[in-house]
Short mmCIF file of N, CA, C and O in Angstrom, two decimals:
data_model
loop_
_atom_site.label_atom_id
_atom_site.label_comp_id
_atom_site.label_asym_id
_atom_site.label_seq_id
_atom_site.Cartn_x
_atom_site.Cartn_y
_atom_site.Cartn_z
N MET A 1 -20.38 -14.66 9.83
CA MET A 1 -19.21 -14.35 9.05
C MET A 1 -18.87 -12.88 9.21
O MET A 1 -19.75 -12.03 9.22
N ARG A 2 -17.59 -12.60 9.32
CA ARG A 2 -17.12 -11.22 9.31
C ARG A 2 -16.59 -10.93 7.92
O ARG A 2 -15.67 -11.57 7.44
N PHE A 3 -17.19 -9.94 7.26
CA PHE A 3 -16.86 -9.59 5.89
C PHE A 3 -16.46 -8.12 5.87
O PHE A 3 -17.27 -7.25 6.16
N ILE A 4 -15.20 -7.86 5.54
CA ILE A 4 -14.68 -6.50 5.52
C ILE A 4 -14.35 -6.09 4.09
O ILE A 4 -13.71 -6.85 3.36
N VAL A 5 -14.81 -4.91 3.71
CA VAL A 5 -14.43 -4.31 2.43
C VAL A 5 -13.40 -3.24 2.75
O VAL A 5 -13.69 -2.26 3.44
N LEU A 6 -12.19 -3.46 2.28
CA LEU A 6 -11.09 -2.52 2.49
C LEU A 6 -10.98 -1.64 1.26
O LEU A 6 -10.90 -2.14 0.13
N THR A 7 -11.00 -0.34 1.47
CA THR A 7 -10.94 0.60 0.36
C THR A 7 -10.17 1.83 0.78
O THR A 7 -9.72 1.93 1.93
N GLY A 8 -10.03 2.77 -0.11
CA GLY A 8 -9.37 4.03 0.22
C GLY A 8 -8.41 4.45 -0.87
O GLY A 8 -8.35 3.86 -1.95
N ALA A 9 -7.65 5.47 -0.55
CA ALA A 9 -6.74 6.08 -1.51
C ALA A 9 -5.58 5.15 -1.86
O ALA A 9 -5.06 4.45 -0.99
N SER A 10 -5.18 5.18 -3.11
CA SER A 10 -3.99 4.45 -3.54
C SER A 10 -2.79 5.06 -2.83
O SER A 10 -2.63 6.28 -2.81
N GLY A 11 -1.98 4.23 -2.23
CA GLY A 11 -0.81 4.69 -1.49
C GLY A 11 -1.07 4.90 -0.02
O GLY A 11 -0.17 5.28 0.73
N ALA A 12 -2.30 4.61 0.44
CA ALA A 12 -2.64 4.83 1.85
C ALA A 12 -2.34 3.64 2.75
O ALA A 12 -2.52 3.72 3.95
N GLY A 13 -1.90 2.52 2.17
CA GLY A 13 -1.53 1.37 3.00
C GLY A 13 -2.46 0.18 2.91
O GLY A 13 -2.44 -0.68 3.80
N LYS A 14 -3.24 0.09 1.85
CA LYS A 14 -4.18 -1.03 1.73
C LYS A 14 -3.46 -2.38 1.61
O LYS A 14 -3.91 -3.37 2.19
N ILE A 15 -2.34 -2.42 0.91
CA ILE A 15 -1.61 -3.68 0.77
C ILE A 15 -1.07 -4.12 2.13
O ILE A 15 -1.18 -5.29 2.50
N THR A 16 -0.51 -3.19 2.87
CA THR A 16 0.00 -3.51 4.21
C THR A 16 -1.12 -4.00 5.10
O THR A 16 -0.97 -5.01 5.81
N ALA A 17 -2.26 -3.32 5.07
CA ALA A 17 -3.41 -3.73 5.88
C ALA A 17 -3.92 -5.11 5.45
O ALA A 17 -4.22 -5.96 6.28
N SER A 18 -4.00 -5.33 4.14
CA SER A 18 -4.46 -6.62 3.63
C SER A 18 -3.53 -7.74 4.09
O SER A 18 -3.99 -8.81 4.50
N ASN A 19 -2.23 -7.51 4.02
CA ASN A 19 -1.27 -8.51 4.49
C ASN A 19 -1.45 -8.81 5.98
O ASN A 19 -1.36 -9.96 6.41
N PHE A 20 -1.72 -7.77 6.77
CA PHE A 20 -1.97 -7.97 8.20
C PHE A 20 -3.19 -8.86 8.42
O PHE A 20 -3.14 -9.82 9.20
N PHE A 21 -4.28 -8.55 7.73
CA PHE A 21 -5.49 -9.36 7.89
C PHE A 21 -5.26 -10.81 7.46
O PHE A 21 -5.74 -11.74 8.10
N GLU A 22 -4.50 -11.00 6.39
CA GLU A 22 -4.19 -12.36 5.96
C GLU A 22 -3.36 -13.08 7.03
O GLU A 22 -3.61 -14.26 7.32
N ASP A 23 -2.43 -12.37 7.64
CA ASP A 23 -1.59 -12.97 8.69
C ASP A 23 -2.40 -13.40 9.91
O ASP A 23 -2.02 -14.36 10.60
N ILE A 24 -3.52 -12.73 10.17
CA ILE A 24 -4.33 -13.11 11.34
C ILE A 24 -5.49 -14.03 10.96
O ILE A 24 -6.41 -14.23 11.75
N GLY A 25 -5.43 -14.59 9.75
CA GLY A 25 -6.38 -15.64 9.40
C GLY A 25 -7.53 -15.27 8.48
O GLY A 25 -8.42 -16.10 8.26
N TYR A 26 -7.53 -14.09 7.94
CA TYR A 26 -8.58 -13.71 6.99
C TYR A 26 -8.25 -14.26 5.61
O TYR A 26 -7.10 -14.30 5.21
N TYR A 27 -9.30 -14.65 4.89
CA TYR A 27 -9.17 -14.94 3.47
C TYR A 27 -9.23 -13.60 2.77
O TYR A 27 -10.20 -12.85 2.94
N THR A 28 -8.20 -13.23 2.02
CA THR A 28 -8.16 -11.90 1.40
C THR A 28 -8.19 -11.99 -0.11
O THR A 28 -7.60 -12.89 -0.71
N VAL A 29 -8.91 -11.05 -0.71
CA VAL A 29 -9.01 -10.95 -2.16
C VAL A 29 -8.73 -9.50 -2.52
O VAL A 29 -9.37 -8.59 -1.99
N ASP A 30 -7.78 -9.28 -3.43
CA ASP A 30 -7.40 -7.94 -3.82
C ASP A 30 -7.98 -7.60 -5.19
O ASP A 30 -8.03 -8.45 -6.08
N ASN A 31 -8.41 -6.36 -5.33
CA ASN A 31 -8.85 -5.82 -6.62
C ASN A 31 -10.03 -6.59 -7.19
O ASN A 31 -10.02 -7.01 -8.35
N ILE A 32 -11.07 -6.76 -6.40
CA ILE A 32 -12.25 -7.50 -6.84
C ILE A 32 -13.36 -6.52 -7.23
O ILE A 32 -13.53 -5.46 -6.62
N SER A 33 -14.09 -6.89 -8.25
CA SER A 33 -15.23 -6.09 -8.69
C SER A 33 -16.32 -6.12 -7.63
O SER A 33 -16.61 -7.18 -7.06
N PRO A 34 -16.93 -4.99 -7.34
CA PRO A 34 -18.00 -4.97 -6.34
C PRO A 34 -19.13 -5.97 -6.64
O PRO A 34 -19.68 -6.58 -5.73
N ARG A 35 -19.45 -6.17 -7.91
CA ARG A 35 -20.56 -7.08 -8.24
C ARG A 35 -20.27 -8.52 -7.84
O ARG A 35 -21.18 -9.34 -7.75
N LEU A 36 -19.01 -8.86 -7.59
CA LEU A 36 -18.65 -10.22 -7.20
C LEU A 36 -18.63 -10.43 -5.68
O LEU A 36 -18.46 -11.56 -5.22
N LEU A 37 -18.85 -9.38 -4.91
CA LEU A 37 -18.79 -9.50 -3.45
C LEU A 37 -19.83 -10.49 -2.89
O LEU A 37 -19.48 -11.31 -2.04
N PRO A 38 -21.09 -10.42 -3.32
CA PRO A 38 -22.05 -11.39 -2.77
C PRO A 38 -21.66 -12.84 -3.06
O PRO A 38 -21.78 -13.71 -2.20
N GLU A 39 -21.14 -13.10 -4.25
CA GLU A 39 -20.72 -14.46 -4.60
C GLU A 39 -19.50 -14.87 -3.77
O GLU A 39 -19.40 -16.02 -3.33
N LEU A 40 -18.59 -13.94 -3.55
CA LEU A 40 -17.42 -14.22 -2.70
C LEU A 40 -17.87 -14.61 -1.30
O LEU A 40 -17.36 -15.58 -0.72
N ALA A 41 -18.84 -13.89 -0.76
CA ALA A 41 -19.35 -14.21 0.57
C ALA A 41 -19.99 -15.59 0.61
O ALA A 41 -19.73 -16.39 1.52
N ARG A 42 -20.83 -15.91 -0.39
CA ARG A 42 -21.48 -17.23 -0.43
C ARG A 42 -20.45 -18.35 -0.54
O ARG A 42 -20.51 -19.34 0.19
N ASN A 43 -19.50 -18.19 -1.45
CA ASN A 43 -18.49 -19.22 -1.64
C ASN A 43 -17.63 -19.39 -0.40
O ASN A 43 -17.27 -20.52 -0.03
N SER A 44 -17.31 -18.29 0.25
CA SER A 44 -16.50 -18.37 1.47
C SER A 44 -17.25 -19.11 2.57
O SER A 44 -16.68 -19.95 3.27
N GLN A 45 -18.53 -18.80 2.73
CA GLN A 45 -19.34 -19.50 3.74
C GLN A 45 -19.43 -20.98 3.42
O GLN A 45 -19.33 -21.82 4.32
N ASN A 46 -19.63 -21.33 2.17
CA ASN A 46 -19.73 -22.73 1.77
C ASN A 46 -18.45 -23.50 2.08
O ASN A 46 -18.49 -24.70 2.32
N ARG A 47 -17.31 -22.81 2.03
CA ARG A 47 -16.03 -23.44 2.34
C ARG A 47 -15.72 -23.42 3.83
O ARG A 47 -14.67 -23.90 4.25
N GLY A 48 -16.59 -22.82 4.62
CA GLY A 48 -16.38 -22.75 6.06
C GLY A 48 -15.47 -21.61 6.49
O GLY A 48 -14.99 -21.57 7.62
N CYS A 49 -15.25 -20.67 5.60
CA CYS A 49 -14.41 -19.51 5.90
C CYS A 49 -15.29 -18.44 6.53
O CYS A 49 -16.25 -17.99 5.92
N ASN A 50 -14.95 -18.03 7.74
CA ASN A 50 -15.83 -17.08 8.42
C ASN A 50 -15.21 -15.69 8.57
O ASN A 50 -15.79 -14.83 9.22
N ARG A 51 -14.03 -15.47 7.97
CA ARG A 51 -13.42 -14.13 8.00
C ARG A 51 -12.85 -13.82 6.61
O ARG A 51 -11.93 -14.49 6.15
N VAL A 52 -13.42 -12.78 5.99
CA VAL A 52 -13.06 -12.42 4.62
C VAL A 52 -12.77 -10.93 4.54
O VAL A 52 -13.49 -10.12 5.13
N LEU A 53 -11.71 -10.60 3.81
CA LEU A 53 -11.39 -9.21 3.52
C LEU A 53 -11.29 -9.06 2.02
O LEU A 53 -10.55 -9.80 1.36
N ALA A 54 -12.06 -8.12 1.46
CA ALA A 54 -12.05 -7.86 0.02
C ALA A 54 -11.59 -6.43 -0.22
O ALA A 54 -12.16 -5.49 0.34
N VAL A 55 -10.55 -6.27 -1.03
CA VAL A 55 -10.06 -4.94 -1.38
C VAL A 55 -10.77 -4.48 -2.64
O VAL A 55 -10.69 -5.12 -3.69
N VAL A 56 -11.51 -3.38 -2.51
CA VAL A 56 -12.24 -2.78 -3.62
C VAL A 56 -11.83 -1.32 -3.68
O VAL A 56 -12.03 -0.58 -2.73
N ASP A 57 -11.23 -0.93 -4.79
CA ASP A 57 -10.78 0.46 -4.89
C ASP A 57 -10.87 0.96 -6.32
O ASP A 57 -11.50 0.32 -7.17
N ALA A 58 -10.24 2.06 -6.59
CA ALA A 58 -10.36 2.73 -7.88
C ALA A 58 -9.83 1.91 -9.05
O ALA A 58 -10.16 2.20 -10.20
N ARG A 59 -9.07 0.87 -8.79
CA ARG A 59 -8.55 0.05 -9.89
C ARG A 59 -9.67 -0.64 -10.67
O ARG A 59 -9.47 -1.02 -11.81
N VAL A 60 -10.86 -0.79 -10.06
CA VAL A 60 -11.97 -1.43 -10.78
C VAL A 60 -12.68 -0.45 -11.72
O VAL A 60 -13.59 -0.83 -12.44
N GLY A 61 -12.27 0.80 -11.68
CA GLY A 61 -12.83 1.80 -12.60
C GLY A 61 -14.30 2.07 -12.36
O GLY A 61 -14.76 2.19 -11.23
N LYS A 62 -15.05 2.15 -13.46
CA LYS A 62 -16.47 2.48 -13.40
C LYS A 62 -17.29 1.46 -12.60
O LYS A 62 -18.38 1.78 -12.15
N GLU A 63 -16.77 0.26 -12.45
CA GLU A 63 -17.49 -0.75 -11.67
C GLU A 63 -17.69 -0.32 -10.22
O GLU A 63 -18.57 -0.83 -9.54
N LEU A 64 -16.90 0.63 -9.76
CA LEU A 64 -17.04 1.14 -8.40
C LEU A 64 -18.42 1.76 -8.18
O LEU A 64 -18.91 1.80 -7.05
N GLU A 65 -19.05 2.19 -9.27
CA GLU A 65 -20.39 2.77 -9.16
C GLU A 65 -21.41 1.75 -8.66
O GLU A 65 -22.48 2.13 -8.19
N ASN A 66 -21.09 0.46 -8.72
CA ASN A 66 -22.01 -0.60 -8.29
C ASN A 66 -21.82 -1.00 -6.84
O ASN A 66 -22.44 -1.96 -6.38
N ILE A 67 -21.01 -0.28 -6.10
CA ILE A 67 -20.70 -0.69 -4.73
C ILE A 67 -21.94 -0.68 -3.83
O ILE A 67 -22.12 -1.59 -3.03
N SER A 68 -22.81 0.29 -3.97
CA SER A 68 -24.03 0.35 -3.13
C SER A 68 -24.90 -0.88 -3.35
O SER A 68 -25.41 -1.47 -2.39
N ASP A 69 -25.08 -1.25 -4.62
CA ASP A 69 -25.88 -2.43 -4.93
C ASP A 69 -25.26 -3.69 -4.33
O ASP A 69 -25.96 -4.55 -3.80
N ALA A 70 -23.95 -3.80 -4.42
CA ALA A 70 -23.26 -4.98 -3.89
C ALA A 70 -23.38 -5.04 -2.37
O ALA A 70 -23.64 -6.12 -1.81
N LEU A 71 -23.22 -3.91 -1.70
CA LEU A 71 -23.35 -3.89 -0.24
C LEU A 71 -24.78 -4.22 0.19
O LEU A 71 -25.00 -4.94 1.17
N HIS A 72 -25.75 -3.73 -0.58
CA HIS A 72 -27.15 -4.04 -0.30
C HIS A 72 -27.40 -5.55 -0.48
O HIS A 72 -28.06 -6.18 0.35
N ALA A 73 -26.86 -6.12 -1.55
CA ALA A 73 -27.02 -7.56 -1.80
C ALA A 73 -26.39 -8.38 -0.68
O ALA A 73 -26.94 -9.41 -0.26
N LEU A 74 -25.25 -7.94 -0.17
CA LEU A 74 -24.61 -8.65 0.95
C LEU A 74 -25.53 -8.62 2.18
O LEU A 74 -25.71 -9.65 2.84
N ASN A 75 -26.10 -7.46 2.46
CA ASN A 75 -27.03 -7.36 3.60
C ASN A 75 -28.23 -8.27 3.41
O ASN A 75 -28.67 -8.94 4.35
N GLU A 76 -28.77 -8.28 2.20
CA GLU A 76 -29.94 -9.10 1.90
C GLU A 76 -29.68 -10.60 2.11
O GLU A 76 -30.57 -11.34 2.50
N GLN A 77 -28.47 -11.04 1.84
CA GLN A 77 -28.14 -12.46 2.01
C GLN A 77 -27.63 -12.76 3.42
O GLN A 77 -27.20 -13.88 3.70
N GLY A 78 -27.68 -11.77 4.31
CA GLY A 78 -27.31 -12.01 5.70
C GLY A 78 -25.83 -11.87 6.00
O GLY A 78 -25.35 -12.38 7.03
N THR A 79 -25.09 -11.19 5.13
CA THR A 79 -23.65 -10.97 5.35
C THR A 79 -23.36 -9.48 5.27
O THR A 79 -22.84 -8.99 4.26
N PRO A 80 -23.70 -8.75 6.32
CA PRO A 80 -23.41 -7.31 6.26
C PRO A 80 -21.90 -7.08 6.22
O PRO A 80 -21.13 -7.77 6.89
N ALA A 81 -21.48 -6.11 5.42
CA ALA A 81 -20.07 -5.81 5.27
C ALA A 81 -19.67 -4.62 6.15
O ALA A 81 -20.43 -3.67 6.30
N GLU A 82 -18.50 -4.73 6.72
CA GLU A 82 -17.89 -3.60 7.40
C GLU A 82 -16.98 -2.93 6.37
O GLU A 82 -16.32 -3.62 5.59
N ILE A 83 -16.93 -1.61 6.38
CA ILE A 83 -16.08 -0.90 5.44
C ILE A 83 -14.92 -0.28 6.22
O ILE A 83 -15.13 0.44 7.19
N LEU A 84 -13.72 -0.59 5.78
CA LEU A 84 -12.51 -0.01 6.35
C LEU A 84 -11.88 0.87 5.27
O LEU A 84 -11.45 0.36 4.23
N TYR A 85 -11.90 2.19 5.51
CA TYR A 85 -11.42 3.16 4.52
C TYR A 85 -10.10 3.73 5.01
O TYR A 85 -10.02 4.32 6.08
N LEU A 86 -9.04 3.56 4.20
CA LEU A 86 -7.73 4.09 4.54
C LEU A 86 -7.44 5.32 3.69
O LEU A 86 -7.73 5.35 2.50
N ASP A 87 -6.83 6.31 4.32
CA ASP A 87 -6.48 7.53 3.61
C ASP A 87 -5.22 8.11 4.23
O ASP A 87 -4.77 7.67 5.29
N ALA A 88 -4.65 9.07 3.58
CA ALA A 88 -3.48 9.79 4.07
C ALA A 88 -3.53 11.19 3.47
O ALA A 88 -4.26 11.44 2.51
N ALA A 89 -2.75 12.08 4.03
CA ALA A 89 -2.70 13.45 3.52
C ALA A 89 -2.16 13.45 2.08
O ALA A 89 -1.37 12.59 1.71
N ASP A 90 -2.61 14.43 1.32
CA ASP A 90 -2.17 14.55 -0.08
C ASP A 90 -0.65 14.51 -0.20
O ASP A 90 -0.11 13.82 -1.06
N GLU A 91 0.04 15.25 0.67
CA GLU A 91 1.50 15.33 0.60
C GLU A 91 2.13 13.95 0.79
O GLU A 91 3.12 13.61 0.14
N VAL A 92 1.57 13.16 1.68
CA VAL A 92 2.08 11.81 1.95
C VAL A 92 1.88 10.92 0.73
O VAL A 92 2.79 10.19 0.31
N LEU A 93 0.69 10.97 0.15
CA LEU A 93 0.40 10.15 -1.02
C LEU A 93 1.29 10.54 -2.20
O LEU A 93 1.83 9.66 -2.89
N VAL A 94 1.46 11.83 -2.44
CA VAL A 94 2.32 12.29 -3.53
C VAL A 94 3.74 11.78 -3.30
O VAL A 94 4.38 11.25 -4.22
N ARG A 95 4.24 11.92 -2.09
CA ARG A 95 5.61 11.47 -1.78
C ARG A 95 5.76 9.98 -2.01
O ARG A 95 6.74 9.53 -2.60
N ARG A 96 4.77 9.19 -1.60
CA ARG A 96 4.85 7.74 -1.78
C ARG A 96 4.90 7.36 -3.26
O ARG A 96 5.64 6.47 -3.64
N PHE A 97 4.11 8.03 -4.09
CA PHE A 97 4.14 7.72 -5.52
C PHE A 97 5.45 8.16 -6.15
O PHE A 97 5.98 7.49 -7.02
N LYS A 98 6.00 9.27 -5.71
CA LYS A 98 7.29 9.71 -6.25
C LYS A 98 8.41 8.76 -5.82
O LYS A 98 9.31 8.47 -6.60
N GLU A 99 8.34 8.28 -4.57
CA GLU A 99 9.38 7.36 -4.07
C GLU A 99 9.35 6.03 -4.79
O GLU A 99 10.39 5.47 -5.12
N THR A 100 8.17 5.51 -5.04
CA THR A 100 8.07 4.18 -5.67
C THR A 100 8.17 4.27 -7.19
O THR A 100 8.42 3.26 -7.84
N ARG A 101 7.92 5.46 -7.73
CA ARG A 101 7.93 5.69 -9.17
C ARG A 101 6.91 4.82 -9.91
O ARG A 101 7.06 4.54 -11.09
N ARG A 102 5.90 4.41 -9.19
CA ARG A 102 4.81 3.65 -9.81
C ARG A 102 3.75 4.64 -10.27
O ARG A 102 3.49 5.64 -9.61
N PRO A 103 3.10 4.36 -11.39
CA PRO A 103 2.04 5.27 -11.84
C PRO A 103 0.80 5.12 -10.97
O PRO A 103 0.51 4.04 -10.47
N HIS A 104 0.12 6.21 -10.78
CA HIS A 104 -1.15 6.17 -10.04
C HIS A 104 -2.17 5.43 -10.90
O HIS A 104 -2.22 5.64 -12.12
N PRO A 105 -2.99 4.54 -10.32
CA PRO A 105 -3.92 3.75 -11.13
C PRO A 105 -4.95 4.57 -11.92
O PRO A 105 -5.46 4.10 -12.93
N ILE A 106 -5.22 5.78 -11.50
CA ILE A 106 -6.17 6.62 -12.23
C ILE A 106 -5.55 7.16 -13.51
O ILE A 106 -6.21 7.26 -14.54
N PHE A 107 -4.28 7.48 -13.47
CA PHE A 107 -3.58 8.03 -14.63
C PHE A 107 -2.45 7.10 -15.03
O PHE A 107 -1.29 7.47 -15.00
N LYS A 108 -2.79 5.90 -15.43
CA LYS A 108 -1.78 4.92 -15.79
C LYS A 108 -0.89 5.37 -16.93
O LYS A 108 0.26 5.00 -17.02
N GLU A 109 -1.42 6.17 -17.81
CA GLU A 109 -0.65 6.60 -18.98
C GLU A 109 0.11 7.89 -18.71
O GLU A 109 0.63 8.50 -19.63
N GLY A 110 0.17 8.32 -17.47
CA GLY A 110 0.94 9.50 -17.15
C GLY A 110 0.24 10.81 -17.42
O GLY A 110 0.88 11.85 -17.44
N ARG A 111 -1.07 10.77 -17.62
CA ARG A 111 -1.81 12.01 -17.89
C ARG A 111 -2.06 12.74 -16.58
O ARG A 111 -2.52 12.16 -15.62
N GLY A 112 -1.78 14.03 -16.54
CA GLY A 112 -2.02 14.82 -15.35
C GLY A 112 -0.96 14.60 -14.30
O GLY A 112 -0.03 13.82 -14.48
N SER A 113 -1.10 15.31 -13.20
CA SER A 113 -0.14 15.18 -12.10
C SER A 113 -0.61 14.11 -11.12
O SER A 113 -1.76 13.68 -11.15
N ILE A 114 0.29 13.72 -10.25
CA ILE A 114 -0.07 12.76 -9.21
C ILE A 114 -1.18 13.35 -8.34
O ILE A 114 -2.14 12.65 -7.99
N LEU A 115 -1.08 14.62 -8.02
CA LEU A 115 -2.10 15.27 -7.19
C LEU A 115 -3.46 15.28 -7.90
O LEU A 115 -4.49 15.05 -7.27
N ASP A 116 -3.46 15.49 -9.21
CA ASP A 116 -4.71 15.41 -9.98
C ASP A 116 -5.33 14.02 -9.86
O ASP A 116 -6.54 13.87 -9.69
N ALA A 117 -4.49 13.00 -9.95
CA ALA A 117 -4.96 11.62 -9.84
C ALA A 117 -5.53 11.34 -8.45
O ALA A 117 -6.57 10.69 -8.31
N ILE A 118 -4.86 11.83 -7.43
CA ILE A 118 -5.32 11.62 -6.05
C ILE A 118 -6.70 12.26 -5.86
O ILE A 118 -7.60 11.65 -5.28
N ARG A 119 -6.86 13.44 -6.37
CA ARG A 119 -8.15 14.15 -6.25
C ARG A 119 -9.26 13.43 -7.03
O ARG A 119 -10.38 13.29 -6.56
N ALA A 120 -8.93 12.95 -8.24
CA ALA A 120 -9.91 12.22 -9.04
C ALA A 120 -10.31 10.92 -8.34
O ALA A 120 -11.48 10.53 -8.34
N GLU A 121 -9.33 10.26 -7.75
CA GLU A 121 -9.64 9.02 -7.05
C GLU A 121 -10.53 9.28 -5.83
O GLU A 121 -11.47 8.53 -5.58
N ARG A 122 -10.27 10.33 -5.10
CA ARG A 122 -11.12 10.65 -3.96
C ARG A 122 -12.56 10.90 -4.40
O ARG A 122 -13.50 10.53 -3.71
N ASP A 123 -12.73 11.54 -5.54
CA ASP A 123 -14.08 11.76 -6.08
C ASP A 123 -14.75 10.41 -6.38
O ASP A 123 -15.93 10.23 -6.09
N MET A 124 -13.99 9.49 -6.96
CA MET A 124 -14.54 8.15 -7.27
C MET A 124 -14.97 7.42 -6.01
O MET A 124 -15.96 6.69 -6.01
N LEU A 125 -14.20 7.60 -4.94
CA LEU A 125 -14.44 6.85 -3.69
C LEU A 125 -15.38 7.59 -2.74
O LEU A 125 -15.62 7.11 -1.64
N ASP A 126 -15.89 8.72 -3.17
CA ASP A 126 -16.69 9.58 -2.30
C ASP A 126 -17.84 8.83 -1.63
O ASP A 126 -18.13 9.03 -0.46
N GLU A 127 -18.50 7.94 -2.36
CA GLU A 127 -19.64 7.21 -1.81
C GLU A 127 -19.24 6.30 -0.65
O GLU A 127 -20.01 6.03 0.25
N MET A 128 -18.01 5.80 -0.72
CA MET A 128 -17.55 4.89 0.33
C MET A 128 -17.40 5.61 1.65
O MET A 128 -17.52 5.07 2.70
#
């Protein structure tokens, strides 16, 4: 089985990438908790699905701290994960959020600047 964990900065193109993978035959799951990755892999194998893409990013909040354990569990069950990390320059990410007028997932309530949110998210994703 090919199991890809797609992650990275909000606004870097994860949705576009996820759609591409789905178009070429991957089973895709967006915004999944890291602790559910091993179960996703088992269930996918049981259904005969041999290509899976799971989007795990800052939207899961503190659960992101469990990513190492989840990746280790995947390896232990014989499904090593490939990590695909997408990013873009700060200026590009700020522009994308201003253009879409969507709130950054880190500061949903509008606290701080977009750039503050981008920096906080990068800190959260540092382990990836």
